[in-house]
Amino acid sequence: MKMARRSTRRTVARLAGGALLAPALLLGLDAAPVAAQSRLYVHAFEQASGALVTDLDRAEVIVREDGIVRPVVDVRLANLPARVVILVDNSRRARRGLDRVQEGLQYFVDRLPPYQEVSIVTLSPNPRWLVQGEIEPVPIREGIERLGVGGRSLRLLDGLVMAGEWLAEDSGPFRGVLVVISTAGVDRSRASTQRFTEMVEQARDAGMRAHTLLMQPLNPNVLRRGVTLPEAVGRDLETYTEGSYRRASLGSDLRDALGGIADRILERNRELARQHLVRYDRPPDAPSGTVHVTVTRFGVRYVVSTDGKSTH
């Protein structure tokens, strides 16, 4: 009996060390090597019907890098539960815009899916949890209402490190999402740039996305000054995590800007719902090479990407 022809397509993805990173980031951070446990996204569908395949198994996926088989450690649907952590600059510099921040945050939360986990961290005078890991709307709304003016000091880096460490403590399957709402004020954080670098590298390797909204006063002199640390952090987070960076006037209506971030989160949910996340091990000191992915199931075609964006 003639064996049925296997209808699969071998896909090649070029992975380069630090491929997601800018060659020269604003904080002077170096591009990181490829993570020891790497990830790819596979969008698989039945060739005959075009129906989405949602049950790929680890045994059905083979990953080779320059001809060397890499151990596949996990294959699962990519739309993991999202954990949203919002970091808010509540320093005196942000005072004039806090009412608008509260209004915009409630609009943002209302656009997210029901029972979406949300946490809120204020950044002045020190990072502090207002809401931590809540899914019920009432505690989240009450946390937003408790937003008040802190001290003179903004501690953005400290807040990012605290949020990153908290997310890293959970070994369960999830996707981290950071939302930073900050002024361009002077940052008085105790955390070093190196600690921030480590946190962002871990976030990138875990598939986290970060979205920054920078609030600036309407002042013509702002165009002539240098880049502040919150601006540099926002741009670096956008580059590292393929998130977003946007500016708004301090005290202006933020519903459109924060609603846009919510829409990005929802779009990412829909994007990943059609794909599998494949994790595989590679030596941390191995040079980057050409990666070939094979799905062995009969009658299945597939598209592979490193960012989950390339779909059929």
CSV table of N, CA and C in Angstrom, one decimal, residues 107-231:
chain,number,residue,atom,x,y,z
A,107,TYR,N,-10.9,53.7,31.7
A,107,TYR,CA,-11.3,53.5,30.3
A,107,TYR,C,-10.5,52.3,29.7
A,108,PHE,N,-9.2,52.3,30.0
A,108,PHE,CA,-8.3,51.2,29.6
A,108,PHE,C,-8.7,49.9,30.1
A,109,VAL,N,-9.0,49.8,31.4
A,109,VAL,CA,-9.4,48.6,32.1
A,109,VAL,C,-10.7,48.1,31.5
A,110,ASP,N,-11.6,49.0,31.3
A,110,ASP,CA,-12.9,48.6,30.8
A,110,ASP,C,-12.8,48.0,29.4
A,111,ARG,N,-11.8,48.3,28.6
A,111,ARG,CA,-11.6,47.7,27.3
A,111,ARG,C,-11.0,46.4,27.3
A,112,LEU,N,-10.4,46.0,28.4
A,112,LEU,CA,-9.8,44.7,28.4
A,112,LEU,C,-10.8,43.5,28.6
A,113,PRO,N,-10.4,42.3,28.3
A,113,PRO,CA,-11.4,41.2,28.5
A,113,PRO,C,-11.9,41.1,29.9
A,114,PRO,N,-13.1,40.5,30.2
A,114,PRO,CA,-13.6,40.3,31.5
A,114,PRO,C,-12.6,39.5,32.3
A,115,TYR,N,-12.4,39.8,33.6
A,115,TYR,CA,-11.5,39.1,34.5
A,115,TYR,C,-10.1,39.1,34.1
A,116,GLN,N,-9.7,40.1,33.4
A,116,GLN,CA,-8.3,40.3,33.0
A,116,GLN,C,-7.5,40.6,34.3
A,117,GLU,N,-6.4,39.9,34.6
A,117,GLU,CA,-5.6,40.2,35.8
A,117,GLU,C,-4.9,41.6,35.6
A,118,VAL,N,-5.0,42.4,36.6
A,118,VAL,CA,-4.4,43.8,36.5
A,118,VAL,C,-3.7,44.1,37.8
A,119,SER,N,-2.5,44.6,37.8
A,119,SER,CA,-1.8,45.2,38.9
A,119,SER,C,-1.4,46.6,38.7
A,120,ILE,N,-1.4,47.4,39.7
A,120,ILE,CA,-1.0,48.8,39.6
A,120,ILE,C,0.1,49.2,40.6
A,121,VAL,N,1.1,49.8,40.1
A,121,VAL,CA,2.2,50.2,41.0
A,121,VAL,C,2.4,51.7,40.9
A,122,THR,N,2.5,52.4,42.0
A,122,THR,CA,2.8,53.9,42.0
A,122,THR,C,4.3,54.0,42.2
A,123,LEU,N,4.9,55.1,41.6
A,123,LEU,CA,6.3,55.2,41.5
A,123,LEU,C,6.9,56.3,42.4
A,124,SER,N,6.1,56.9,43.3
A,124,SER,CA,6.6,58.0,44.1
A,124,SER,C,5.9,58.0,45.5
A,125,PRO,N,6.6,58.2,46.6
A,125,PRO,CA,8.1,58.4,46.7
A,125,PRO,C,8.9,57.2,46.5
A,126,ASN,N,8.3,56.0,46.6
A,126,ASN,CA,8.9,54.7,46.3
A,126,ASN,C,7.9,53.8,45.7
A,127,PRO,N,8.3,52.8,44.9
A,127,PRO,CA,7.4,51.9,44.3
A,127,PRO,C,6.5,51.2,45.3
A,128,ARG,N,5.2,51.2,45.0
A,128,ARG,CA,4.2,50.6,46.0
A,128,ARG,C,3.0,50.0,45.2
A,129,TRP,N,2.6,48.8,45.6
A,129,TRP,CA,1.5,48.2,45.0
A,129,TRP,C,0.2,48.8,45.5
A,130,LEU,N,-0.6,49.3,44.5
A,130,LEU,CA,-2.0,49.7,44.8
A,130,LEU,C,-2.9,48.6,44.6
A,131,VAL,N,-2.7,47.8,43.6
A,131,VAL,CA,-3.4,46.6,43.2
A,131,VAL,C,-2.4,45.6,42.8
A,132,GLN,N,-2.6,44.3,43.3
A,132,GLN,CA,-1.7,43.3,43.0
A,132,GLN,C,-2.4,42.0,42.6
A,133,GLY,N,-2.4,41.7,41.3
A,133,GLY,CA,-2.9,40.4,40.8
A,133,GLY,C,-4.4,40.3,40.9
A,134,GLU,N,-5.2,41.4,40.7
A,134,GLU,CA,-6.6,41.4,40.9
A,134,GLU,C,-7.3,41.1,39.5
A,135,ILE,N,-8.4,40.3,39.6
A,135,ILE,CA,-9.2,40.1,38.4
A,135,ILE,C,-10.6,40.6,38.5
A,136,GLU,N,-11.0,41.0,39.7
A,136,GLU,CA,-12.4,41.5,39.9
A,136,GLU,C,-12.4,43.0,39.6
A,137,PRO,N,-13.4,43.5,39.0
A,137,PRO,CA,-13.4,45.0,38.6
A,137,PRO,C,-13.5,45.9,39.8
A,138,VAL,N,-14.1,45.6,40.8
A,138,VAL,CA,-14.3,46.5,42.0
A,138,VAL,C,-13.0,46.8,42.6
A,139,PRO,N,-12.1,45.8,43.0
A,139,PRO,CA,-10.8,46.2,43.6
A,139,PRO,C,-9.9,47.0,42.7
A,140,ILE,N,-10.0,46.7,41.4
A,140,ILE,CA,-9.2,47.4,40.4
A,140,ILE,C,-9.7,48.9,40.3
A,141,ARG,N,-11.0,49.1,40.3
A,141,ARG,CA,-11.5,50.4,40.2
A,141,ARG,C,-11.1,51.2,41.5
A,142,GLU,N,-11.2,50.5,42.6
A,142,GLU,CA,-10.9,51.2,43.9
A,142,GLU,C,-9.4,51.5,44.0
A,143,GLY,N,-8.6,50.7,43.4
A,143,GLY,CA,-7.1,51.0,43.3
A,143,GLY,C,-6.9,52.2,42.5
A,144,ILE,N,-7.6,52.3,41.3
A,144,ILE,CA,-7.4,53.5,40.5
A,144,ILE,C,-7.9,54.8,41.2
A,145,GLU,N,-8.9,54.7,42.0
A,145,GLU,CA,-9.5,55.8,42.7
A,145,GLU,C,-8.5,56.2,43.8
A,146,ARG,N,-7.7,55.3,44.3
A,146,ARG,CA,-6.7,55.6,45.4
A,146,ARG,C,-5.5,56.3,44.9
A,147,LEU,N,-5.3,56.5,43.6
A,147,LEU,CA,-4.1,57.2,43.1
A,147,LEU,C,-4.1,58.6,43.6
A,148,GLY,N,-3.0,58.9,44.3
A,148,GLY,CA,-2.8,60.2,44.8
A,148,GLY,C,-1.4,60.7,44.6
A,149,VAL,N,-1.1,62.0,44.8
A,149,VAL,CA,0.2,62.6,44.6
A,149,VAL,C,1.1,62.0,45.7
A,150,GLY,N,2.3,61.6,45.2
A,150,GLY,CA,3.3,61.1,46.2
A,150,GLY,C,4.3,62.2,46.5
A,151,GLY,N,5.6,61.9,46.4
A,151,GLY,CA,6.6,62.8,46.8
A,151,GLY,C,7.2,63.5,45.5
A,152,ARG,N,8.4,64.1,45.7
A,152,ARG,CA,9.1,64.8,44.6
A,152,ARG,C,9.8,63.8,43.8
A,153,SER,N,10.2,62.6,44.3
A,153,SER,CA,11.1,61.7,43.6
A,153,SER,C,10.2,60.7,42.8
A,154,LEU,N,10.7,60.5,41.5
A,154,LEU,CA,10.2,59.5,40.7
A,154,LEU,C,11.2,58.3,40.7
A,155,ARG,N,10.7,57.1,40.9
A,155,ARG,CA,11.6,55.9,40.9
A,155,ARG,C,11.1,54.9,39.9
A,156,LEU,N,11.3,55.2,38.6
A,156,LEU,CA,10.8,54.4,37.5
A,156,LEU,C,11.6,53.1,37.4
A,157,LEU,N,12.9,53.2,37.4
A,157,LEU,CA,13.7,51.9,37.3
A,157,LEU,C,13.4,51.0,38.4
A,158,ASP,N,13.3,51.5,39.7
A,158,ASP,CA,13.0,50.7,40.8
A,158,ASP,C,11.7,50.0,40.6
A,159,GLY,N,10.7,50.7,40.1
A,159,GLY,CA,9.4,50.1,39.9
A,159,GLY,C,9.4,49.0,38.9
A,160,LEU,N,10.1,49.3,37.8
A,160,LEU,CA,10.2,48.3,36.7
A,160,LEU,C,10.9,47.0,37.2
A,161,VAL,N,12.0,47.2,38.0
A,161,VAL,CA,12.7,46.0,38.6
A,161,VAL,C,11.7,45.2,39.5
A,162,MET,N,11.0,46.0,40.4
A,162,MET,CA,10.1,45.3,41.3
A,162,MET,C,9.0,44.5,40.6
A,163,ALA,N,8.4,45.1,39.5
A,163,ALA,CA,7.4,44.5,38.8
A,163,ALA,C,8.0,43.2,38.1
A,164,GLY,N,9.2,43.4,37.5
A,164,GLY,CA,9.8,42.3,36.8
A,164,GLY,C,10.1,41.1,37.7
A,165,GLU,N,10.6,41.4,38.9
A,165,GLU,CA,10.9,40.4,39.9
A,165,GLU,C,9.6,39.6,40.3
A,166,TRP,N,8.6,40.4,40.5
A,166,TRP,CA,7.3,39.8,40.9
A,166,TRP,C,6.8,38.8,39.8
A,167,LEU,N,6.8,39.3,38.6
A,167,LEU,CA,6.4,38.4,37.5
A,167,LEU,C,7.2,37.2,37.4
A,168,ALA,N,8.5,37.3,37.6
A,168,ALA,CA,9.5,36.2,37.4
A,168,ALA,C,9.3,35.2,38.5
A,169,GLU,N,8.7,35.5,39.6
A,169,GLU,CA,8.4,34.6,40.7
A,169,GLU,C,7.4,33.5,40.3
A,170,ASP,N,6.6,33.8,39.4
A,170,ASP,CA,5.5,32.9,38.9
A,170,ASP,C,6.1,32.0,37.8
A,171,SER,N,6.2,30.8,38.0
A,171,SER,CA,6.7,29.9,37.0
A,171,SER,C,5.6,29.3,36.0
A,172,GLY,N,4.4,29.7,36.3
A,172,GLY,CA,3.3,29.2,35.5
A,172,GLY,C,3.3,29.8,34.1
A,173,PRO,N,2.5,29.3,33.2
A,173,PRO,CA,2.4,29.8,31.8
A,173,PRO,C,1.6,31.1,31.8
A,174,PHE,N,2.2,32.2,31.4
A,174,PHE,CA,1.5,33.5,31.3
A,174,PHE,C,2.3,34.4,30.4
A,175,ARG,N,1.7,35.5,29.9
A,175,ARG,CA,2.4,36.5,29.2
A,175,ARG,C,2.3,37.8,30.0
A,176,GLY,N,3.5,38.4,30.3
A,176,GLY,CA,3.5,39.6,31.0
A,176,GLY,C,3.3,40.8,30.1
A,177,VAL,N,2.6,41.8,30.6
A,177,VAL,CA,2.4,43.1,29.8
A,177,VAL,C,2.6,44.2,30.8
A,178,LEU,N,3.6,45.1,30.4
A,178,LEU,CA,3.8,46.3,31.3
A,178,LEU,C,3.3,47.5,30.6
A,179,VAL,N,2.6,48.3,31.3
A,179,VAL,CA,2.1,49.6,30.9
A,179,VAL,C,2.7,50.7,31.8
A,180,VAL,N,3.5,51.6,31.2
A,180,VAL,CA,4.2,52.6,31.9
A,180,VAL,C,3.6,54.0,31.6
A,181,ILE,N,3.1,54.7,32.6
A,181,ILE,CA,2.6,56.0,32.4
A,181,ILE,C,3.4,57.0,33.3
A,182,SER,N,4.2,57.8,32.6
A,182,SER,CA,5.3,58.6,33.3
A,182,SER,C,5.4,59.9,32.7
A,183,THR,N,5.9,60.8,33.6
A,183,THR,CA,6.4,62.1,33.1
A,183,THR,C,7.8,62.0,32.7
A,184,ALA,N,8.4,63.0,32.2
A,184,ALA,CA,9.8,63.0,31.8
A,184,ALA,C,10.7,63.6,32.9
A,185,GLY,N,10.3,63.4,34.1
A,185,GLY,CA,11.0,64.0,35.3
A,185,GLY,C,12.3,63.2,35.6
A,186,VAL,N,13.0,63.7,36.5
A,186,VAL,CA,14.3,63.1,36.9
A,186,VAL,C,14.0,61.9,37.7
A,187,ASP,N,14.7,60.8,37.4
A,187,ASP,CA,14.5,59.5,38.0
A,187,ASP,C,15.5,59.4,39.2
A,188,ARG,N,15.0,59.1,40.4
A,188,ARG,CA,15.9,58.9,41.5
A,188,ARG,C,16.0,57.5,42.0
A,189,SER,N,15.9,56.6,41.1
A,189,SER,CA,15.9,55.1,41.4
A,189,SER,C,17.3,54.7,42.0
A,190,ARG,N,17.2,53.7,42.9
A,190,ARG,CA,18.4,53.1,43.4
A,190,ARG,C,18.9,52.0,42.5
A,191,ALA,N,18.1,51.4,41.7
A,191,ALA,CA,18.5,50.3,40.9
A,191,ALA,C,19.4,50.8,39.8
A,192,SER,N,20.4,50.0,39.5
A,192,SER,CA,21.4,50.3,38.5
A,192,SER,C,20.9,50.1,37.1
A,193,THR,N,21.6,50.7,36.2
A,193,THR,CA,21.2,50.4,34.8
A,193,THR,C,21.4,49.0,34.4
A,194,GLN,N,22.4,48.3,35.0
A,194,GLN,CA,22.7,46.9,34.8
A,194,GLN,C,21.5,46.1,35.2
A,195,ARG,N,21.0,46.4,36.4
A,195,ARG,CA,19.8,45.6,36.9
A,195,ARG,C,18.6,45.8,36.0
A,196,PHE,N,18.4,47.0,35.5
A,196,PHE,CA,17.4,47.3,34.6
A,196,PHE,C,17.6,46.4,33.3
A,197,THR,N,18.8,46.4,32.8
A,197,THR,CA,19.1,45.6,31.6
A,197,THR,C,18.8,44.2,31.8
A,198,GLU,N,19.2,43.6,32.9
A,198,GLU,CA,18.9,42.2,33.2
A,198,GLU,C,17.4,42.0,33.2
A,199,MET,N,16.6,42.9,33.9
A,199,MET,CA,15.2,42.7,33.9
A,199,MET,C,14.6,42.7,32.6
A,200,VAL,N,15.0,43.7,31.7
A,200,VAL,CA,14.4,43.8,30.4
A,200,VAL,C,14.8,42.6,29.5
A,201,GLU,N,16.0,42.1,29.7
A,201,GLU,CA,16.4,40.9,28.9
A,201,GLU,C,15.5,39.7,29.3
A,202,GLN,N,15.3,39.6,30.6
A,202,GLN,CA,14.4,38.5,31.1
A,202,GLN,C,13.0,38.6,30.5
A,203,ALA,N,12.5,39.9,30.5
A,203,ALA,CA,11.2,40.2,30.0
A,203,ALA,C,11.1,39.8,28.5
A,204,ARG,N,12.1,40.2,27.8
A,204,ARG,CA,12.1,39.9,26.3
A,204,ARG,C,12.1,38.4,26.1
A,205,ASP,N,13.0,37.7,26.8
A,205,ASP,CA,13.1,36.2,26.7
A,205,ASP,C,11.8,35.5,27.1
A,206,ALA,N,11.0,36.1,27.9
A,206,ALA,CA,9.7,35.6,28.4
A,206,ALA,C,8.5,36.0,27.5
A,207,GLY,N,8.8,36.8,26.4
A,207,GLY,CA,7.8,37.2,25.5
A,207,GLY,C,6.9,38.4,26.0
A,208,MET,N,7.5,39.1,27.0
A,208,MET,CA,6.7,40.2,27.6
A,208,MET,C,6.6,41.4,26.6
A,209,ARG,N,5.6,42.2,26.6
A,209,ARG,CA,5.4,43.4,25.8
A,209,ARG,C,5.3,44.6,26.8
A,210,ALA,N,5.9,45.7,26.5
A,210,ALA,CA,5.9,46.9,27.3
A,210,ALA,C,5.4,48.1,26.5
A,211,HIS,N,4.5,48.8,27.0
A,211,HIS,CA,3.9,50.0,26.4
A,211,HIS,C,4.1,51.2,27.3
A,212,THR,N,4.6,52.3,26.7
A,212,THR,CA,4.9,53.5,27.5
A,212,THR,C,4.1,54.7,27.0
A,213,LEU,N,3.5,55.4,27.9
A,213,LEU,CA,2.9,56.7,27.6
A,213,LEU,C,3.6,57.7,28.4
A,214,LEU,N,4.3,58.6,27.7
A,214,LEU,CA,5.1,59.7,28.4
A,214,LEU,C,4.3,61.0,28.3
A,215,MET,N,4.0,61.6,29.5
A,215,MET,CA,3.3,62.8,29.6
A,215,MET,C,4.2,64.0,29.8
A,216,GLN,N,4.1,64.9,28.9
A,216,GLN,CA,5.0,66.1,28.9
A,216,GLN,C,4.2,67.4,28.9
A,217,PRO,N,4.7,68.4,29.6
A,217,PRO,CA,4.0,69.7,29.6
A,217,PRO,C,4.1,70.4,28.3
A,218,LEU,N,3.1,71.2,28.0
A,218,LEU,CA,3.1,72.1,26.8
A,218,LEU,C,4.1,73.2,27.0
A,219,ASN,N,5.3,72.9,26.6
A,219,ASN,CA,6.4,73.9,26.8
A,219,ASN,C,7.3,73.8,25.6
A,220,PRO,N,7.5,74.9,24.9
A,220,PRO,CA,8.3,74.9,23.7
A,220,PRO,C,9.8,74.6,24.0
A,221,ASN,N,10.2,74.8,25.2
A,221,ASN,CA,11.6,74.5,25.5
A,221,ASN,C,11.9,73.0,25.6
A,222,VAL,N,10.8,72.2,25.7
A,222,VAL,CA,11.0,70.8,25.9
A,222,VAL,C,11.6,70.2,24.7
A,223,LEU,N,11.5,70.8,23.5
A,223,LEU,CA,12.1,70.3,22.3
A,223,LEU,C,13.6,70.5,22.2
A,224,ARG,N,14.1,71.4,23.1
A,224,ARG,CA,15.5,71.8,23.0
A,224,ARG,C,16.4,71.1,24.1
A,225,ARG,N,15.7,70.4,25.0
A,225,ARG,CA,16.5,69.7,26.0
A,225,ARG,C,16.9,68.3,25.6
A,226,GLY,N,17.8,67.7,26.4
A,226,GLY,CA,18.2,66.3,26.1
A,226,GLY,C,17.2,65.3,26.5
A,227,VAL,N,17.5,64.1,26.1
A,227,VAL,CA,16.6,63.0,26.4
A,227,VAL,C,16.7,62.6,27.9
A,228,THR,N,15.5,62.5,28.6
A,228,THR,CA,15.5,62.2,30.0
A,228,THR,C,15.5,60.7,30.1
A,229,LEU,N,15.8,60.2,31.3
A,229,LEU,CA,15.8,58.7,31.6
A,229,LEU,C,14.5,58.1,31.3
A,230,PRO,N,13.3,58.7,31.7
A,230,PRO,CA,12.0,58.0,31.4
A,230,PRO,C,11.8,57.9,29.9
A,231,GLU,N,12.2,58.9,29.1
A,231,GLU,CA,12.1,58.8,27.7
A,231,GLU,C,12.9,57.7,27.1
